[in-house]
PDB file of C-alpha atoms and ligand atoms in Angstrom:
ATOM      1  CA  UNK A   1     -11.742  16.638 -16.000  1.00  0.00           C
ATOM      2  CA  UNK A   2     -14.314  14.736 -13.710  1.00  0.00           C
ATOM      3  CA  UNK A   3     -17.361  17.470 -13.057  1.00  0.00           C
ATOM      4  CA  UNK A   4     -20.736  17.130 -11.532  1.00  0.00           C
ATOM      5  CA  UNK A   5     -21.736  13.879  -9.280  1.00  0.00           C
ATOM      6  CA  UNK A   6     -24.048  11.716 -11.594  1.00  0.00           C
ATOM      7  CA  UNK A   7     -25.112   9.213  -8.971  1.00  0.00           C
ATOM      8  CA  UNK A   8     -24.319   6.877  -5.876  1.00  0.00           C
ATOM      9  CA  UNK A   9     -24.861   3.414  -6.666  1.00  0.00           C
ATOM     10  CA  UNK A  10     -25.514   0.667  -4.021  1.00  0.00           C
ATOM     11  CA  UNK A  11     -25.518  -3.043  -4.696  1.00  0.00           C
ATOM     12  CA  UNK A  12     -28.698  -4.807  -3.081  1.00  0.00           C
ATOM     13  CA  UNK A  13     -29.746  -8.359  -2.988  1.00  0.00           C
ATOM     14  CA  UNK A  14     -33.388  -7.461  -3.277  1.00  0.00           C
ATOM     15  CA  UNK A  15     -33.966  -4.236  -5.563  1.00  0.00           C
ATOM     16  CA  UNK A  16     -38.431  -4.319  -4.402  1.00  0.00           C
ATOM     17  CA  UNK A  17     -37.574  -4.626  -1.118  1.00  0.00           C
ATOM     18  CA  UNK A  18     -34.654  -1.723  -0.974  1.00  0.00           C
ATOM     19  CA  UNK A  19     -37.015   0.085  -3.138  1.00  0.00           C
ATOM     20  CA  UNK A  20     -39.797  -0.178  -0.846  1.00  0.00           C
ATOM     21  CA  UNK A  21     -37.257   0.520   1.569  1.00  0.00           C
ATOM     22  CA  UNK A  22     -36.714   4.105  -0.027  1.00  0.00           C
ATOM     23  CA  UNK A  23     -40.039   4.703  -0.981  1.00  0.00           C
ATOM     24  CA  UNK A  24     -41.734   4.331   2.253  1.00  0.00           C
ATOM     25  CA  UNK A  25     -39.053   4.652   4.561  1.00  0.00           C
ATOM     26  CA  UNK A  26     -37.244   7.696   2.915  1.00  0.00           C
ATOM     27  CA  UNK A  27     -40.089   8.816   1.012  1.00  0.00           C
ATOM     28  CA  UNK A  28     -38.264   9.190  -1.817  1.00  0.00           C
ATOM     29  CA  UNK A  29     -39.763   8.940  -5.631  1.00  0.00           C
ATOM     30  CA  UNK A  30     -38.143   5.728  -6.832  1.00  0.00           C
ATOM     31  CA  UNK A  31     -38.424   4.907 -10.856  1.00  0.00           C
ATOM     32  CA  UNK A  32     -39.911   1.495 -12.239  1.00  0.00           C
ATOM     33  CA  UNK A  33     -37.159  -1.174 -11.862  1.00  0.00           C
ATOM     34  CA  UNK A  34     -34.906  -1.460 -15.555  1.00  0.00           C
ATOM     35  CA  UNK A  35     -33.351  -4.419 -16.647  1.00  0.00           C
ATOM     36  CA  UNK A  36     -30.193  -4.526 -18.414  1.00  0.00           C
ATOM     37  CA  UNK A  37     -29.151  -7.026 -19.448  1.00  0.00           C
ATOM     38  CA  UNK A  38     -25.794  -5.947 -20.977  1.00  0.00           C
ATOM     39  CA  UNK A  39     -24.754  -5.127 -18.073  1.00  0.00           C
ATOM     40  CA  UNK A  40     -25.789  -7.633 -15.878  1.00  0.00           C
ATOM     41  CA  UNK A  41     -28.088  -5.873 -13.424  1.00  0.00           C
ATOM     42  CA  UNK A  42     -31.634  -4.719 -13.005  1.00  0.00           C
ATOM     43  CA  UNK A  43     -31.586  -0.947 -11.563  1.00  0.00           C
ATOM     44  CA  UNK A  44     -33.768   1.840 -10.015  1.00  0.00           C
ATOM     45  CA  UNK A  45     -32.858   5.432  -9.972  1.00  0.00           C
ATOM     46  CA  UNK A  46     -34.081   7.751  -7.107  1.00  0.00           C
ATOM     47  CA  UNK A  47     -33.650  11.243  -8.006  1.00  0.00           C
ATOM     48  CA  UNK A  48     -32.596  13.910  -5.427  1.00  0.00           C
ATOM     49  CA  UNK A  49     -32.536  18.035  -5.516  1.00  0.00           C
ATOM     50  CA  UNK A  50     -28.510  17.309  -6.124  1.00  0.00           C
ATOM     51  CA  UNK A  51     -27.800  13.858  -7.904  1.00  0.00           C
ATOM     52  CA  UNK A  52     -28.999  10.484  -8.260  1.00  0.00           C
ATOM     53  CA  UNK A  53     -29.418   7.172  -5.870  1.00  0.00           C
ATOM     54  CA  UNK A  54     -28.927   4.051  -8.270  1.00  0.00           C
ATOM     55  CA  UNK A  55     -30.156   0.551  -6.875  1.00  0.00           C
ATOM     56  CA  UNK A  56     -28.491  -2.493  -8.299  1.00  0.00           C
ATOM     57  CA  UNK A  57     -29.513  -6.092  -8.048  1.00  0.00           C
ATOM     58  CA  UNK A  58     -27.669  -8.891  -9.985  1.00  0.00           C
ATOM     59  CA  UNK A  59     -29.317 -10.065 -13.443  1.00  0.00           C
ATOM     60  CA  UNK A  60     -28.457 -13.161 -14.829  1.00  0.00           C
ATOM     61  CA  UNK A  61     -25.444 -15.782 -14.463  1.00  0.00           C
ATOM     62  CA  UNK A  62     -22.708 -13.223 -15.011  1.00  0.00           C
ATOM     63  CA  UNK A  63     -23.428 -10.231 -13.193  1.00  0.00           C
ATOM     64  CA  UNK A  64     -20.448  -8.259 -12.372  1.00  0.00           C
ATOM     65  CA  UNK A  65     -21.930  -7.500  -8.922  1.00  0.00           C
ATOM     66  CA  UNK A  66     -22.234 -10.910  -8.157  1.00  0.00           C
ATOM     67  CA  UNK A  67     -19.143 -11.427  -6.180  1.00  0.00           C
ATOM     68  CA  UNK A  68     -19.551  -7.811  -4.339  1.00  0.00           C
ATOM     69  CA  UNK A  69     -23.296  -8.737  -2.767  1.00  0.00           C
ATOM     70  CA  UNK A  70     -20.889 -12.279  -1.818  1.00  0.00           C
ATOM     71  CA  UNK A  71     -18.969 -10.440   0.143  1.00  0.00           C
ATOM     72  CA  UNK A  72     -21.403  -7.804   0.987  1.00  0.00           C
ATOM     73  CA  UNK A  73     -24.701  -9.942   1.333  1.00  0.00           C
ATOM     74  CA  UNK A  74     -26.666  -6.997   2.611  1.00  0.00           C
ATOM     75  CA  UNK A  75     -25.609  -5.090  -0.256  1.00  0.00           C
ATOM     76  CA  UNK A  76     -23.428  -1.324   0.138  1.00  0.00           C
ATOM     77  CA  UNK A  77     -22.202   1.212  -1.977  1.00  0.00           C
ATOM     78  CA  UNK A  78     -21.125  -0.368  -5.147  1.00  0.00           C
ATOM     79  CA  UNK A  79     -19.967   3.057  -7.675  1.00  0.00           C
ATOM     80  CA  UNK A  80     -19.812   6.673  -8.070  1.00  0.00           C
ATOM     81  CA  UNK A  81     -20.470   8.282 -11.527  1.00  0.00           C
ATOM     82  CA  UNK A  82     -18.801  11.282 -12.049  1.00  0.00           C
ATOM     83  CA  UNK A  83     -20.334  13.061 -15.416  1.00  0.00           C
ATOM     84  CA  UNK A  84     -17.367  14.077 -18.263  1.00  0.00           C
ATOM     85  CA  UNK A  85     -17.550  16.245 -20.908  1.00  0.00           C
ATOM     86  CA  UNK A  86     -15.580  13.963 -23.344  1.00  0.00           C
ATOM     87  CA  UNK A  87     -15.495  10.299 -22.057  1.00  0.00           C
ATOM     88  CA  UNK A  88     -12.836   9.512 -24.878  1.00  0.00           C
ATOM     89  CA  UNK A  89     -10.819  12.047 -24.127  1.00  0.00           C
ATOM     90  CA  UNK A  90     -11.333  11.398 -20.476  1.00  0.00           C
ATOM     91  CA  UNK A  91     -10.223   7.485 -20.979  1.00  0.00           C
ATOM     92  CA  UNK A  92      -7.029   8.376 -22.854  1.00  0.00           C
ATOM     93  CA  UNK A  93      -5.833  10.662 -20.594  1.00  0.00           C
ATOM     94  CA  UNK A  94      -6.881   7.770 -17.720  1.00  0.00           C
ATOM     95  CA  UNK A  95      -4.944   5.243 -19.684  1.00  0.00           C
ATOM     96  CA  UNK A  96      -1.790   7.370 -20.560  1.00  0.00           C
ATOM     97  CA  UNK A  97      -1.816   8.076 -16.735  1.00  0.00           C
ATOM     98  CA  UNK A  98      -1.626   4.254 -16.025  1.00  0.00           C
ATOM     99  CA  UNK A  99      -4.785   3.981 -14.679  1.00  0.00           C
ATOM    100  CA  UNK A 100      -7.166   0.783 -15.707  1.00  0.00           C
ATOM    101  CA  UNK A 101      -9.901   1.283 -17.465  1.00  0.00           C
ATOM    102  CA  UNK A 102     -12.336  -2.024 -16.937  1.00  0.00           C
ATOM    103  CA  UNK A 103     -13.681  -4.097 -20.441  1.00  0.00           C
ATOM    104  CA  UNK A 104     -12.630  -3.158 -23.760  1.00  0.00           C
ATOM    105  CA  UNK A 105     -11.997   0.115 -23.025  1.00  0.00           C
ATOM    106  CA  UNK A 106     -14.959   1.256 -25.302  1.00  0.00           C
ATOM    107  CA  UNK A 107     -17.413   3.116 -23.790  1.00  0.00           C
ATOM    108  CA  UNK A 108     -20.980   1.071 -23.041  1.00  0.00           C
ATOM    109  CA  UNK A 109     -24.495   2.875 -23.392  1.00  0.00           C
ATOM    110  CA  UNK A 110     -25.699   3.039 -19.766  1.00  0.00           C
ATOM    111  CA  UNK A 111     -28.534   3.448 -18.015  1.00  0.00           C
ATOM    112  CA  UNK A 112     -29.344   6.971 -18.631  1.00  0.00           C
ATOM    113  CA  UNK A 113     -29.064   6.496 -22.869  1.00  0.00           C
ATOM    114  CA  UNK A 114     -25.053   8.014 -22.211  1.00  0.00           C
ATOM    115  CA  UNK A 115     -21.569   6.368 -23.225  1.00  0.00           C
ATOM    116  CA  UNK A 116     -20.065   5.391 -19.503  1.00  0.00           C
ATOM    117  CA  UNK A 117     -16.681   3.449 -18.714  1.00  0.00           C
ATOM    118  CA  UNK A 118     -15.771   2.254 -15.786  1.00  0.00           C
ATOM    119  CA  UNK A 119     -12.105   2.439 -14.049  1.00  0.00           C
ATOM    120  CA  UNK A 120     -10.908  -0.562 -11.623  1.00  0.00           C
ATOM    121  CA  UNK A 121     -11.173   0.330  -7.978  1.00  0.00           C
ATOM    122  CA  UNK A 122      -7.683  -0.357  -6.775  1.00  0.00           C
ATOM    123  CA  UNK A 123      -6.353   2.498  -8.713  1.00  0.00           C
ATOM    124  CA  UNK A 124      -8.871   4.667  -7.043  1.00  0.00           C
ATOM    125  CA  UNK A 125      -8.852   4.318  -3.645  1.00  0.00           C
ATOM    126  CA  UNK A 126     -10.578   1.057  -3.319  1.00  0.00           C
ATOM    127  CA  UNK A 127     -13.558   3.221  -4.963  1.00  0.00           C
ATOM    128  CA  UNK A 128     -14.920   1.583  -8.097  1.00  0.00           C
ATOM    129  CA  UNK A 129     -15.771   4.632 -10.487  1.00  0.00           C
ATOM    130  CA  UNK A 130     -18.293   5.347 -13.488  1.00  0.00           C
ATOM    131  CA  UNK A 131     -17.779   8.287 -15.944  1.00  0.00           C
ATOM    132  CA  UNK A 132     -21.168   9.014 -18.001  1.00  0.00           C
ATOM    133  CA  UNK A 133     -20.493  11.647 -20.741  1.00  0.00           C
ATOM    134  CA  UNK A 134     -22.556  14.976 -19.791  1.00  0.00           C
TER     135      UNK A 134
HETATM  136  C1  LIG B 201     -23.806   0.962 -16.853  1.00  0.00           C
HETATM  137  C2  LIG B 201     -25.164   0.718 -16.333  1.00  0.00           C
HETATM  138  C3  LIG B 201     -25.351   1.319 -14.949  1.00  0.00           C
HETATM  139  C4  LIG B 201     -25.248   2.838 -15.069  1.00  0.00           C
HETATM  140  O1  LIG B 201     -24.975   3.520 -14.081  1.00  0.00           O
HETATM  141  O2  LIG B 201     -25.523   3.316 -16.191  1.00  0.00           O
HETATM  142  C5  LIG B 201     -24.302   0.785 -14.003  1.00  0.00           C
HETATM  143  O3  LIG B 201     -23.650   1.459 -13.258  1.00  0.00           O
HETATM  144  S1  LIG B 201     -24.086  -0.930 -14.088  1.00  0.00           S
HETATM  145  C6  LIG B 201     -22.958  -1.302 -12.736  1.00  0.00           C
HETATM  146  C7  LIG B 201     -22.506  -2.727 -12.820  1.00  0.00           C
HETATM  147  N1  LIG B 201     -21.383  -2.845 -13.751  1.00  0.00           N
HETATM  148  C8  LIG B 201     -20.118  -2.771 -13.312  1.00  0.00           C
HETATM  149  O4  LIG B 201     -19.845  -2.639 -12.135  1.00  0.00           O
HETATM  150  C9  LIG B 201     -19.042  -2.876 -14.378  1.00  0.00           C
HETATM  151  C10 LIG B 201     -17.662  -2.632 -13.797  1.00  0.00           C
HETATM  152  N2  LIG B 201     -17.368  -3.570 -12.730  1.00  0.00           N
HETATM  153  C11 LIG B 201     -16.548  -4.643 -12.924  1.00  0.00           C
HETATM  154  O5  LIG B 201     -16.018  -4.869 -14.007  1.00  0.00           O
HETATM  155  C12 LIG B 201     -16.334  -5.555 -11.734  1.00  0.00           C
HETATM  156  O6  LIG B 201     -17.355  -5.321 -10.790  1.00  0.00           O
HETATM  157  C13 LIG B 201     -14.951  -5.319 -11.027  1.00  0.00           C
HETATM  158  C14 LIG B 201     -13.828  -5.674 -12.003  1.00  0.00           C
HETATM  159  C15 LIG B 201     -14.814  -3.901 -10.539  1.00  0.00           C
HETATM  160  C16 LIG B 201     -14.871  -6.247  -9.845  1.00  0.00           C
HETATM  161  O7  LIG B 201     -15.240  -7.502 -10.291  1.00  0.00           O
HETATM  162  P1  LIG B 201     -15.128  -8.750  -9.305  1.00  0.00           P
HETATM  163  O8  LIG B 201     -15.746  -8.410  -7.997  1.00  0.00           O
HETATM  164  O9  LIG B 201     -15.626  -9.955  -9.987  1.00  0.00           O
HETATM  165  O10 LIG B 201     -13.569  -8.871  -9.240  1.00  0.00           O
HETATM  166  P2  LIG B 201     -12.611  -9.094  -8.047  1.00  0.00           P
HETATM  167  O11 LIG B 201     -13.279  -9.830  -6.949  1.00  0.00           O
HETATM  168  O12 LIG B 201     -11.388  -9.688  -8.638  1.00  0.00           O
HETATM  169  O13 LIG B 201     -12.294  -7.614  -7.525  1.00  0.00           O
HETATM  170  C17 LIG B 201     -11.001  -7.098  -7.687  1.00  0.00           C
HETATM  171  C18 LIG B 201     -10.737  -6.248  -6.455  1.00  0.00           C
HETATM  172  O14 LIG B 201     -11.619  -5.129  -6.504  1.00  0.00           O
HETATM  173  C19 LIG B 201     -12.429  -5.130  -5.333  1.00  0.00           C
HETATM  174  N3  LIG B 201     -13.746  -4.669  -5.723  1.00  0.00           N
HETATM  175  C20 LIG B 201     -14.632  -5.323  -6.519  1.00  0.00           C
HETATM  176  N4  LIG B 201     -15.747  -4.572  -6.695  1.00  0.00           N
HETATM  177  C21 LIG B 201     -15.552  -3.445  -5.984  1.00  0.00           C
HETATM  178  C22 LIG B 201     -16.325  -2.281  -5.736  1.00  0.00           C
HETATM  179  N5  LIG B 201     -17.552  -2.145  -6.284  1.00  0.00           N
HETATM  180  N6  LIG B 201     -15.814  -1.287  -4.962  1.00  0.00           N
HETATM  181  C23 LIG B 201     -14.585  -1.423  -4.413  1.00  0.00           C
HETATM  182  N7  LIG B 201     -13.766  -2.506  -4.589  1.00  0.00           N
HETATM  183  C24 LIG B 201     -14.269  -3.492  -5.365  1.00  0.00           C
HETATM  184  C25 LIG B 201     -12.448  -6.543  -4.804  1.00  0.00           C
HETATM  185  O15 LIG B 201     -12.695  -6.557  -3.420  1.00  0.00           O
HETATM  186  C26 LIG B 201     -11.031  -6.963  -5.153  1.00  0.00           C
HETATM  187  O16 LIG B 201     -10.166  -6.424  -4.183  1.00  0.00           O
HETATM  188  P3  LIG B 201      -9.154  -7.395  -3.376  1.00  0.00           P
HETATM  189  O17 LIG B 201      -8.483  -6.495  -2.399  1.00  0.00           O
HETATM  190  O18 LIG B 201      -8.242  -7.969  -4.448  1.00  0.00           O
HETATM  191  O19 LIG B 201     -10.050  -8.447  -2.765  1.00  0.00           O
HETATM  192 CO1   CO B 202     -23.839   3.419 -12.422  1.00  0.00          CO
END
């Protein structure tokens, strides 16, 4: 079901600085920072020969990666996105397995313009996980 890695995404409390951080540091091309407010965060993508790096800082009063950079105030690694070909028929099969899929349990446009759900992280491991339909 789950197929190619879509990104890494890493929570940080200052998305220009981290950015910088990649930029400069890493030399890495890093894209324009994209606020979203649906979802409660402002993100950068850096793109790599093999997937994607996705930065994440907190927008607004609800942010659901609020209480992660909390815990985490230096930031970490927040999600992986694992690309599906059918993201409905990937979430029934998820839910008829038992596993929790997070919010109504109908897909969101993400940041890439693609349906995405995303599936609570103590049924994975402790891993919180995206799927983005290919
Ligand atoms: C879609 C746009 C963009 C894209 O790629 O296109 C994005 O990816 S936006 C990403 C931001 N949006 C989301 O993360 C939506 C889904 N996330 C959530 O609904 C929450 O973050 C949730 C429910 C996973 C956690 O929320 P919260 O931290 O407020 O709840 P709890 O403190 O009750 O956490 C419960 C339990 O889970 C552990 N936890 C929380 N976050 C993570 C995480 N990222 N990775 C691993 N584990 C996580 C937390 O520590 C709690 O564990 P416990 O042992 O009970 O303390
Ligand atoms: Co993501």
């Amino acid at each position: 079901m789950i197929g190619r890695l879509n990104h890494v995404a890493i929570a940080v409390p200052d998305i220009a600085a981290a950015s910088d951080l990649y930029r400069k540091t890493l030399g890495s091309d890093v894209s324009a920072p994209e606020a979203l407010e649906e979802h409660g965060v402002t993100v950068v993508f850096i793109t790599l020969p093999n997937t994607k790096i996705e930065l994440l800082e907190p927008l607004g009063e609800e942010s659901p990666i609020a209480k992660f950079l909390e815990k985490n105030p230096d930031g970490g690694v927040h999600h992986i996105c694992y690309e599906v070909d059918d993201i409905i028929a990937a979430r029934d099969r998820l839910l008829a397995s038992g596993a929790r899929v997070l919010g109504s349990g109908e897909p969101k446009i993400g940041a890439h313009g693609k349906p995405v759900l995303f599936l609570h992280p103590k049924d994975f491991n402790g891993t919180l996980v995206e799927l983005e339909q290919a």
